[in-house]
Coordinates of C-alpha atoms in Angstrom, one line a residue:
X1 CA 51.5 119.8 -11.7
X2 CA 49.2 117.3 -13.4
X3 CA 46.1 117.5 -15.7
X4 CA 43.2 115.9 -16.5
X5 CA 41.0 116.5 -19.3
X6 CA 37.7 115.0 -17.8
X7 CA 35.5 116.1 -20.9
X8 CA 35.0 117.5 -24.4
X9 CA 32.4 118.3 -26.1
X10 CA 30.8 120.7 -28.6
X11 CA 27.4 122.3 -28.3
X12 CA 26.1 124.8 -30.9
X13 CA 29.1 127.4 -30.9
X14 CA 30.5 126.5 -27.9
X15 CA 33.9 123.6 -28.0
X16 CA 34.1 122.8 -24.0
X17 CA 36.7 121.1 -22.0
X18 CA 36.7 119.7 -19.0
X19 CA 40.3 119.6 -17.1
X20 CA 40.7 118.6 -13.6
X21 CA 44.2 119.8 -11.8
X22 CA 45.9 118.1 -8.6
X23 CA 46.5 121.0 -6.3
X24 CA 47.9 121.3 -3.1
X25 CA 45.2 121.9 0.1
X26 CA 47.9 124.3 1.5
X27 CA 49.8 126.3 -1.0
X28 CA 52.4 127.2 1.9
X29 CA 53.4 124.2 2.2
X30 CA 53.2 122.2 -1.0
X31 CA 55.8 119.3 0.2
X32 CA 53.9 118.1 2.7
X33 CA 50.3 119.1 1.5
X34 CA 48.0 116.8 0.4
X35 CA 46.4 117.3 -3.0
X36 CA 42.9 118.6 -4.2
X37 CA 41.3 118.4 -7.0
X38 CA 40.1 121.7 -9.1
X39 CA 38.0 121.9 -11.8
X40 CA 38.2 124.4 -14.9
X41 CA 36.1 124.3 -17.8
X42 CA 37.4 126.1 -21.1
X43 CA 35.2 127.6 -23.6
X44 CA 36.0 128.9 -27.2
X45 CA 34.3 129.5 -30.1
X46 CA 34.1 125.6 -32.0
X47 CA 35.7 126.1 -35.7
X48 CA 35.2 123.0 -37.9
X49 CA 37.9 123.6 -39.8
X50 CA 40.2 123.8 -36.6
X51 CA 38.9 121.5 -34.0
X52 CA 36.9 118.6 -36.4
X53 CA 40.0 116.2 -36.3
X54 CA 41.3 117.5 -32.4
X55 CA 41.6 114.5 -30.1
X56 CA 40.4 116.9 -27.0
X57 CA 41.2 114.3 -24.1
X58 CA 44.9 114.3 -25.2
X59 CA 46.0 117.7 -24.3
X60 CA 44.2 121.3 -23.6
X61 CA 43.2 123.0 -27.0
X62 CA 43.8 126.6 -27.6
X63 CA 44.8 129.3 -30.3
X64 CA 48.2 130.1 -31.1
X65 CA 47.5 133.6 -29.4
X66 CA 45.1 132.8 -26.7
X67 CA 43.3 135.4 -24.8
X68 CA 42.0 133.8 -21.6
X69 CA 39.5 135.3 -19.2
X70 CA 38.9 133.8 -15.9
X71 CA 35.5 133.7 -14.2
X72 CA 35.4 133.8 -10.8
X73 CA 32.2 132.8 -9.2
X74 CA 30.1 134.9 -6.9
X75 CA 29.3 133.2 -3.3
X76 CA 31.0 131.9 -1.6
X77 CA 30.7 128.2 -2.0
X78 CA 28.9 128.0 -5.8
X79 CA 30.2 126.6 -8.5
X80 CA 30.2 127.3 -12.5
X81 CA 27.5 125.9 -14.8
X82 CA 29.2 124.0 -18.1
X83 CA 27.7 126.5 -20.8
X84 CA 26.2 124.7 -23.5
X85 CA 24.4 127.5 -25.1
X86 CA 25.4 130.4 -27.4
X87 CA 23.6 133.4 -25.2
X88 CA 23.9 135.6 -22.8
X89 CA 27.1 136.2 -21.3
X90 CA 28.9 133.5 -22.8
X91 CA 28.2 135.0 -26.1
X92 CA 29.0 138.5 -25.3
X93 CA 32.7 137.2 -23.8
X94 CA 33.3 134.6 -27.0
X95 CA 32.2 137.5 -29.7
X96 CA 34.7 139.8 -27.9
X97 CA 37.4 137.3 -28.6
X98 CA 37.8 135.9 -25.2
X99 CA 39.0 131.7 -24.5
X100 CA 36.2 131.3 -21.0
X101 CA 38.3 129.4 -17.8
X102 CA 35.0 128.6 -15.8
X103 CA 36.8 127.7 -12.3
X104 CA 35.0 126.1 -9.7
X105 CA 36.9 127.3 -7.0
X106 CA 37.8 124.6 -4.1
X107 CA 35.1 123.4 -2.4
X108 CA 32.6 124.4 -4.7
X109 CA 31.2 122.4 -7.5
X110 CA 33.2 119.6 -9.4
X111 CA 36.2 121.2 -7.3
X112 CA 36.6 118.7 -4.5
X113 CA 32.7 120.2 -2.6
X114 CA 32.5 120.6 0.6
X115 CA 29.9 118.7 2.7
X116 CA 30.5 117.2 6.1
X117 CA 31.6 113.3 4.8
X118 CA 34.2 115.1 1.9
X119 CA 35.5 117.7 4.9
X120 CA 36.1 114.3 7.8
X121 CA 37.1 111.8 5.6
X122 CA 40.8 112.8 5.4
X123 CA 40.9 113.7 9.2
X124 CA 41.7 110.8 11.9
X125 CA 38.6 109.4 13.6
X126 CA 40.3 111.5 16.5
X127 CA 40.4 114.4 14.8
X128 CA 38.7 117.8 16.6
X129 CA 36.4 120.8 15.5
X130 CA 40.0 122.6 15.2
X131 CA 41.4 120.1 12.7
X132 CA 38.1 120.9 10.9
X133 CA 39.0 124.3 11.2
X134 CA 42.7 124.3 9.5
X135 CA 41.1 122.3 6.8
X136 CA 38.4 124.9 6.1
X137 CA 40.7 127.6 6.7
X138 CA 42.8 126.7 3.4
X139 CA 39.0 127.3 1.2
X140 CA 39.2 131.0 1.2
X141 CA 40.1 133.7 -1.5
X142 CA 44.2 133.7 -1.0
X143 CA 44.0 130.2 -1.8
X144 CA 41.6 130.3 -4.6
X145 CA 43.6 132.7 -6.6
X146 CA 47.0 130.7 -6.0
X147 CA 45.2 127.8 -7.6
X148 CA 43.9 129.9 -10.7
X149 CA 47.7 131.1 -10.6
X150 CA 48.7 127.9 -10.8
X151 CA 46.2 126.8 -13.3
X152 CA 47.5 130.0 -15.4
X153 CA 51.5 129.0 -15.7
X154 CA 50.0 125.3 -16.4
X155 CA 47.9 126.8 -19.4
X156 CA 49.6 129.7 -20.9
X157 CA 52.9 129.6 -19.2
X158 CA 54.6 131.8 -16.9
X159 CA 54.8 135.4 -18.2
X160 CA 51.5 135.2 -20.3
X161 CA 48.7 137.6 -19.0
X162 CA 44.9 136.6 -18.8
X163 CA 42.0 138.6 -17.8
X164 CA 39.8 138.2 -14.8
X165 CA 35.6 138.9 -14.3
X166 CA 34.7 138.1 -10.9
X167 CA 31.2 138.4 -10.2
X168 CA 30.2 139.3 -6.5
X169 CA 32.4 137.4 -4.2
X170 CA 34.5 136.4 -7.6
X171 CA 35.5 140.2 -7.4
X172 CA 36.6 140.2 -3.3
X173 CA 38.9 137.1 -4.7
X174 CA 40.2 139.7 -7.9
X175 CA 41.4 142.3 -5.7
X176 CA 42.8 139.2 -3.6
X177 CA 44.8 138.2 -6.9
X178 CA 45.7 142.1 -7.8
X179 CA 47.5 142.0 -4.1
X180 CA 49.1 139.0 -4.7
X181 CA 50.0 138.4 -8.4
X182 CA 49.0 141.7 -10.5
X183 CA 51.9 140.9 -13.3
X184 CA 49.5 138.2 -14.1
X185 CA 46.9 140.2 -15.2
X186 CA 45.7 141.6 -18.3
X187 CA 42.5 143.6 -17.3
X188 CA 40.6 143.4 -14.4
X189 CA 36.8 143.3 -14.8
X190 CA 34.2 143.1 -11.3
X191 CA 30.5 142.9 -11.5
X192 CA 28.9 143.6 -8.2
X193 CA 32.2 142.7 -6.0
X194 CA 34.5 145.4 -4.7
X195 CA 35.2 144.7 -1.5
X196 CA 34.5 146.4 1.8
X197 CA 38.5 146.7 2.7
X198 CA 39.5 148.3 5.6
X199 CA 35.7 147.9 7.1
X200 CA 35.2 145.1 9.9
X201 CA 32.7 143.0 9.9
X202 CA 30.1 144.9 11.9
X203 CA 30.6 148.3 9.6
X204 CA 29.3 145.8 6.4
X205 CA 26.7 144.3 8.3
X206 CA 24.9 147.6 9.6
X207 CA 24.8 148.5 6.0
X208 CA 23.3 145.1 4.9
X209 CA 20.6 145.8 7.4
X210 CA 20.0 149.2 5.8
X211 CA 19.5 148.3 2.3
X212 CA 17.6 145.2 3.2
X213 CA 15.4 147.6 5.5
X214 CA 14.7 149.2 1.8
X215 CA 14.2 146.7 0.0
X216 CA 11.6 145.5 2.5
X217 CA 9.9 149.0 2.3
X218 CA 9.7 148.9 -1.6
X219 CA 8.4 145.1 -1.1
X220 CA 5.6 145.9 1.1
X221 CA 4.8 149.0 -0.9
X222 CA 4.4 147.3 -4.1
X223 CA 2.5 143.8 -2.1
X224 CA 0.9 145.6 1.0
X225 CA -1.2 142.6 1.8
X226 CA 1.6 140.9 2.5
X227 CA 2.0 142.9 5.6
X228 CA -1.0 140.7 7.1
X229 CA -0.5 137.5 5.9
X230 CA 3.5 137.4 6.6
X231 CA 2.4 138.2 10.1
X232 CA 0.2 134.8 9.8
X233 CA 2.7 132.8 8.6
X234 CA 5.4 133.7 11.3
X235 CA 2.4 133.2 14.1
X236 CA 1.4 129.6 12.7
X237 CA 5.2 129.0 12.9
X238 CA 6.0 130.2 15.8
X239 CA 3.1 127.8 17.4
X240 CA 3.8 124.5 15.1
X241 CA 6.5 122.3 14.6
X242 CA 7.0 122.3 10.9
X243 CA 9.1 119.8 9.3
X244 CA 10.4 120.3 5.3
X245 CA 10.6 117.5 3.2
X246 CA 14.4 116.7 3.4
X247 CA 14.1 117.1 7.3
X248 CA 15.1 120.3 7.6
X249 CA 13.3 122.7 10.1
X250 CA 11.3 125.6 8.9
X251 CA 11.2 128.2 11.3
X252 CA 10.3 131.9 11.4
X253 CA 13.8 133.2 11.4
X254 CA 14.1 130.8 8.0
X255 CA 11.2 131.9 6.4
X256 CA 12.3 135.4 7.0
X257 CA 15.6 134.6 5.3
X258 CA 13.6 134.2 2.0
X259 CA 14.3 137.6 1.8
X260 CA 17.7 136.9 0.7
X261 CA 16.5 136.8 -3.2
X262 CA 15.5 140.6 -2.8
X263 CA 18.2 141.8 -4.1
X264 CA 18.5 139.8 -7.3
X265 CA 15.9 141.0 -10.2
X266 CA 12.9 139.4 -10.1
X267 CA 13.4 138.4 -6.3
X268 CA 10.5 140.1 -4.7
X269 CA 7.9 138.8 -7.0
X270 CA 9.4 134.9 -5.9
X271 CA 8.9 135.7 -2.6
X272 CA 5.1 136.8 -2.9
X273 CA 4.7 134.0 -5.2
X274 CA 5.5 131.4 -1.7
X275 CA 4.0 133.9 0.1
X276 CA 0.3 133.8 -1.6
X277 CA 0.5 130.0 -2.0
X278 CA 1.8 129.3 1.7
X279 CA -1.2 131.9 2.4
X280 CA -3.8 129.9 0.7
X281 CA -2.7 126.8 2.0
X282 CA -3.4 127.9 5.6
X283 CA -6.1 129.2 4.6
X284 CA -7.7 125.9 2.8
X285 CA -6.2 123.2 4.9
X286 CA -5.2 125.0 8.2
X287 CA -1.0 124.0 7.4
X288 CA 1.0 124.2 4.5
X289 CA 1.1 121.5 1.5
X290 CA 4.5 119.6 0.6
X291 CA 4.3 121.7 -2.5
X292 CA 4.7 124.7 -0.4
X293 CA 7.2 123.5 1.4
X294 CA 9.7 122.3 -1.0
X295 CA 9.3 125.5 -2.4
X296 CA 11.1 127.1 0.3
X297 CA 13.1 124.6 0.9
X298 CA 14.4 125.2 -2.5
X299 CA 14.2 128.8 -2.3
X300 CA 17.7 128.5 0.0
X301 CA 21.3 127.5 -1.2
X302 CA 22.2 126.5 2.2
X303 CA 22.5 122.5 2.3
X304 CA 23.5 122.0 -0.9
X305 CA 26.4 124.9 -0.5
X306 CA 28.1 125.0 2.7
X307 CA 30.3 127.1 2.4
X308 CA 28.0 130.2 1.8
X309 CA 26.8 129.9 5.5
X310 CA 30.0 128.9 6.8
X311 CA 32.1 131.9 5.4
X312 CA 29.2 134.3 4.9
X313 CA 31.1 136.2 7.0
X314 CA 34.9 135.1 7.1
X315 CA 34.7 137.1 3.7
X316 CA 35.1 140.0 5.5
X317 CA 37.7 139.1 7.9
X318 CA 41.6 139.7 6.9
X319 CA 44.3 139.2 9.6
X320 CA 43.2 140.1 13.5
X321 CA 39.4 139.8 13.3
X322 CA 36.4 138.3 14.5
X323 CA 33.1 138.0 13.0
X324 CA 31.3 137.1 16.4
X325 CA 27.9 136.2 14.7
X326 CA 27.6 140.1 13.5
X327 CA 24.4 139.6 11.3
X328 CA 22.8 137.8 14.5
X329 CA 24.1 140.2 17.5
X330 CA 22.9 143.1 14.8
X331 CA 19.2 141.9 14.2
X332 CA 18.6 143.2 17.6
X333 CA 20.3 146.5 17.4
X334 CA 18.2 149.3 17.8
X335 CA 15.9 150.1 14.7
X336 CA 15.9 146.7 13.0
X337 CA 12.6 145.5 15.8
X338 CA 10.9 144.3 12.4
X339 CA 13.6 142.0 11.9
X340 CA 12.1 140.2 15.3
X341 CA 8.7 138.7 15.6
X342 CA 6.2 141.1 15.7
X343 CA 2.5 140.7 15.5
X344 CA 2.6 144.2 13.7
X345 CA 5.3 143.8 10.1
X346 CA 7.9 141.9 10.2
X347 CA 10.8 142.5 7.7
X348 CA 12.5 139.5 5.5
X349 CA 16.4 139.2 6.4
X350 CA 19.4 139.7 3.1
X351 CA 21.9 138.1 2.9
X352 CA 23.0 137.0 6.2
X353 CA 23.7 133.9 8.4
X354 CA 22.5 133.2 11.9
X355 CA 23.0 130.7 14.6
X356 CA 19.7 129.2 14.4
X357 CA 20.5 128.0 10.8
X358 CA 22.6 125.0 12.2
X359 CA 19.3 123.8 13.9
X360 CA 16.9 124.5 10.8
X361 CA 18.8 122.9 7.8
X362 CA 19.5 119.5 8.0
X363 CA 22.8 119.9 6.3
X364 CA 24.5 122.7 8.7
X365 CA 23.4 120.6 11.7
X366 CA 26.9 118.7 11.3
X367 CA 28.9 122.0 10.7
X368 CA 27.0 123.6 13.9
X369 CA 30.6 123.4 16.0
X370 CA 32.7 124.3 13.0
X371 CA 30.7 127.2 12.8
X372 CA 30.6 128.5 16.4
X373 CA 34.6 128.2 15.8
X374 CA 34.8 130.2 12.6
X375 CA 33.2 132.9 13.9
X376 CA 35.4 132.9 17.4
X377 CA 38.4 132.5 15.3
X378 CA 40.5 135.8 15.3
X379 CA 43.5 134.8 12.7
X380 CA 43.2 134.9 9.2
X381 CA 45.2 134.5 6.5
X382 CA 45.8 138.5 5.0
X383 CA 43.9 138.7 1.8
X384 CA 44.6 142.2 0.4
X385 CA 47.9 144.1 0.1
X386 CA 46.2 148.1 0.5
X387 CA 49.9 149.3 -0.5
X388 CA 50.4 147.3 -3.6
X389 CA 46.6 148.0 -4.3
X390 CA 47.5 152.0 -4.3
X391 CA 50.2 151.9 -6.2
X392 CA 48.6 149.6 -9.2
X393 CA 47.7 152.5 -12.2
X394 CA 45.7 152.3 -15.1
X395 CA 48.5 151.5 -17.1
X396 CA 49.4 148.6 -14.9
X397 CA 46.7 146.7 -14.7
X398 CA 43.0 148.2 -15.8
X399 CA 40.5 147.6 -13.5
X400 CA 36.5 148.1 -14.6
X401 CA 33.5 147.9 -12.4
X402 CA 30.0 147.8 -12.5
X403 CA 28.3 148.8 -9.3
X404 CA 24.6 148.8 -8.7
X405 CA 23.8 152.0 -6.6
X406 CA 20.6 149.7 -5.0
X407 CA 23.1 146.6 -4.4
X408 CA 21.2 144.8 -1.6
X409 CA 24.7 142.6 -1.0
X410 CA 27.6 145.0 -1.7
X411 CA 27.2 147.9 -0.6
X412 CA 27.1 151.2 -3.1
X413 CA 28.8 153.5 0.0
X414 CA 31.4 151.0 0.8
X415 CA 32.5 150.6 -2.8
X416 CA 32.8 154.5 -3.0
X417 CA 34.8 154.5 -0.1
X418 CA 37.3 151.7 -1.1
X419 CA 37.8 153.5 -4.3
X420 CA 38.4 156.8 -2.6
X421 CA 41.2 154.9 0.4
X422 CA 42.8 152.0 -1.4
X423 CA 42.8 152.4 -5.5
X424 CA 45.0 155.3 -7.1
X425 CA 43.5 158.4 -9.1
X426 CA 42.2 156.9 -12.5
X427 CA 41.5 153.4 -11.8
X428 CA 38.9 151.6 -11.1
X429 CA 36.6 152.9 -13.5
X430 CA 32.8 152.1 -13.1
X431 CA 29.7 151.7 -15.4
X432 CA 27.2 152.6 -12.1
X433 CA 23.6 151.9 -12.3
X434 CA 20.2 152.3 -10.8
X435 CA 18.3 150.2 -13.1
X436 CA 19.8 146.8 -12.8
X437 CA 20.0 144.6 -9.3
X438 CA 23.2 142.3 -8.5
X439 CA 22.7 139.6 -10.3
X440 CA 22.7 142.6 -13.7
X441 CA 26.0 140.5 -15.1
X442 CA 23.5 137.6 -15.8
X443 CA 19.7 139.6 -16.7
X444 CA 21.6 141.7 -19.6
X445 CA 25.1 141.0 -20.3
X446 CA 25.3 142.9 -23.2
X447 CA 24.5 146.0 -21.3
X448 CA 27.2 145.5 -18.5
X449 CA 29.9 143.6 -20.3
X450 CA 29.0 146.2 -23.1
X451 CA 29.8 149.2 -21.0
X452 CA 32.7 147.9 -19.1
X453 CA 34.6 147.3 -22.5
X454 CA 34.5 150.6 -23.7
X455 CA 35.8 151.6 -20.1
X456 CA 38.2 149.5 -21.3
X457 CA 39.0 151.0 -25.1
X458 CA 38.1 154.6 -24.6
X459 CA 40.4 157.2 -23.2
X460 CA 39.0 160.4 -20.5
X461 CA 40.4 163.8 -20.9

C-alpha cells in the first residue's frame, strides 16, 4: 500500500497531516480491484522542540509510543472537519494523550465522494443501475473498517493496538470492526451508536416513528402556534409549485423532514426559527422569499451527501434482508395520520428517507433508480459476527457507551436490548443520560468523553 501526505500544517496546538491511501474498491478481491482513494487526517499535540525542523510531507510523524484513536464519523455519508482549533473534543482527546486519525470514510468527504459523475465515471457508457449497484454495494461499514484496518498495519504496524470513538453510525461501523478484527483494538468508545442487531428494518423504523411522535409533542408544547401556521405552510404547498434556489423541489413531505434536526440540541428552536420567517413571509408577500428558501434548502444534508439518503436504511440490513422503503410504507401505519397532510397538526418526520425525495432534491433525481434497487435488494454483505460479539469480555477488548435515553435516532430500547442478546456480562459499560441529545459528543465533550474514561479506569465490585 501507498501513501500520500497531501498536507501539514500547525494551528495553535494542533500539528495536522493530511495523508491520502490507495485502497482497493473491493477488499475481496484486491488483484483485480480497482483503487480508491481515502483520506485520514492525524492530529497531535504540536511540540516546538519536536516537530520545528520535521519535513511533514516526507513521511507520517508520530511518537515513539503512539497512542492512536480512530474517529469514525456518524452518517452515513459525512465526512471529518480538519480541526484547527484547540476546543472541544479535540482538546479533551489530545489532553488525554491520544494521536486523532480523522477518517473520511469512502465516499464521504476528501475520500473519493460520492455524487452521480464520481459514481458513472469508472462504469462503461453501457453500464446498468445494477453495475451502479455493485459499486455502491462496496461503500458500507465491512468495507470501511477493512480500510481503517488497513490504514492501521500502514501506520503502526501489524500487532499495534489503537482505539476507536465512533459517533452515531461511526459506532454501527465499531461493532462492525469488533466482529471482524477485535485483536486490533485497544478500547472501544461509541457515542450515540450501538446498533439495532438482530432487529430488521421495520422493528427500528416503528421506533423512529415513536420518538419522533415525542419529540413532535414536546415541540408543539413548547411553540403551540406552530400548530396553526405549519398547517399553512403545508396547505400553500400543497397548492403551489415551489421551486428552491438550486432547483430543488420543496414539497410538503420535505418541509416536514425539517424535523430531522429534532433530535440534535438546539434542533427545535432551528425549526421555529424557518417556521416564523417562512410564516411572515406568506403573510407579507403571499409566498416565501429566497431568503426563506435557502434556509431550508440548507437545512438538509441530502444533495450534498448522498449517501445518507441512499443507505439511510441499508445500515440496518445484514445478510437476507430488505428494506422495502420501511420509513415510507410506515408513515401510513396506523397512529402516525399526523405524519400525512392534515388540515388539523401535522407532525415533522426524523430521520428518515422517502421516495418522493428523488423528485424533490435536485441531486437524488439521478440516484432515483439506484435507489428503488437498494431498497429491493435482499443480499448484503454480513456486518456483525453476534458469536464473536458474545464472547469478547472486558478484558478483551473494553467497550464504553454513551447512550441518550431521549435519542431521537438510535433508539434507548434497542440499545438495552442489544446489550442484554449480543454483548457478554460486564461489557459494554454506559455513561446513560437524559439531559443531553445525540449530537451530546460535540455540545459538551468534556462531560461525555469525561465519563466514558473513568468507565474506562475505574473498576465495579
Amino acid at each position: 500500500m501507498t501513501y500520500k501526505i497531501l498536507d501539514f500544517f500547525q494551528s495553535n496546538k494542533i500539528l495536522n497531516q493530511i495523508v491520502a491511501f490507495l485502497l482497493p474498491l473491493d477488499h475481496n478481491d484486491v488483484a483485480n480491484s480497482r483503487k480508491i482513494q481515502v483520506v485520514i487526517t492525524i492530529s497531535q499535540k504540536y511540540d516546538r522542540a519536536k516537530h520545528a525542523s520535521v519535513d511533514g510531507f516526507q513521511k507520517v510523524i508520530l511518537p515513539e509510543s503512539p497512542n492512536l484513536l480512530l474517529y469514525l464519523q456518524g452518517g452515513p455519508g459525512f465526512g471529518c472537519p480538519v480541526p484547527t482549533s484547540y476546543s472541544g473534543m479535540t482538546k479533551v482527546l489530545l489532553d488525554e494523550g491520544y494521536q486523532i486519525v480523522w477518517m473520511d470514510q469512502r465516499g464521504t468527504g476528501a475520500s473519493s465522494p460520492i455524487d452521480y459523475k464520481t459514481l458513472t465515471e469508472n462504469l462503461s457508457p453501457s453500464s446498468s443501475v445494477n453495475d451502479q449497484l455493485k459499486t455502491i454495494l462496496h461503500f458500507r461499514a465491512d468495507s470501511i473498517v477493512k480500510d481503517a484496518e488497513a490504514i492501521r498495519k500502514e501506520l503502526i504496524g501489524d500487532d499495534a493496538k489503537w482505539s476507536s470513538l465512533g459517533q452515531s453510525f461511526g459506532g454501527f461501523c465499531s461493532f462492525t470492526y469488533l466482529s471482524l478484527y477485535p485483536q486490533s483494538l485497544k478500547h472501544v468508545f461509541i457515542t450515540g451508536g450501538v446498533p439495532p442487531i438482530g432487529f430488521d428494518v421495520d422493528s427500528v423504523y416503528k421506533q423512529t416513528y415513536k420518538r419522533t411522535k415525542e419529540r413532535n409533542v414536546h415541540y408543539y408544547s413548547k411553540y403551540p402556534q406552530d400548530v396553526a401556521r405549519v398547517v399553512e405552510i403545508c396547505k400553500y404547498l400543497k397548492s403551489n409549485e415551489v421551486t428552491l434556489p438550486d432547483g430543488g423541489r420543496l414539497s410538503v413531505e420535505r418541509f416536514q423532514q425539517l424535523g430531522l434536526s429534532f433530535g440534535g440540541f438546539g434542533g427545535t428552536d432551528g425549526v421555529h426559527n424557518i417556521v416564523t420567517t417562512f410564516w411572515q413571509d406568506l403573510d407579507t408577500f403571499g409566498y416565501p422569499t429566497v431568503y426563506t428558501l435557502t434556509l431550508v434548502q440548507n437545512a438538509m444534508p441530502f444533495d450534498t451527501n448522498v449517501i445518507y439518503a441512499l443507505f439511510q436504511e441499508a445500515i440496518y440490513c445484514s445478510g437476507k434482508a430488505k428494506s422495502n422503503w420501511s420509513a415510507d410504507r410506515l408513515r401510513y401505519a396506523p397512529g402516525n395520520e399526523k405524519f400525512q397532510f392534515n388540515e388539523k397538526e401535522i407532525y415533522f418526520t426524523g430521520e428518515m428517507v422517502f421516495k418522493s425525495m428523488y423528485e424533490d432534491y435536485a441531486q437524488l433525481r439521478q440516484f432515483k433508480p439506484l435507489a428503488y434497487a437498494l431498497h429491493e435488494n435482499d443480499s448484503w454483505s454480513i456486518l456483525y459476527d453476534t458469536e464473536k460479539l458474545r464472547k469478547i469480555t472486558w478484558k478483551d477488548v473494553p467497550i464504553v457507551a454513551t447512550t441518550y435515553y431521549a435519542d431521537q435516532y438510535v433508539d434507548f430500547e434497542l440499545t438495552r436490548e442489544v446489550k442484554q442478546q449480543y454483548l457478554p456480562s460486564c461489557n459494554l459499560r454506559q455513561y446513560i443520560t437524559n439531559d443531553l441529545f445525540h449530537n451530546g459528543l460535540h455540545i459538551d465533550p468534556e462531560r461525555v468523553l469525561g465519563s466514558m474514561f473513568k468507565l474506562i479506569d475505574n473498576d465495579f465490585d
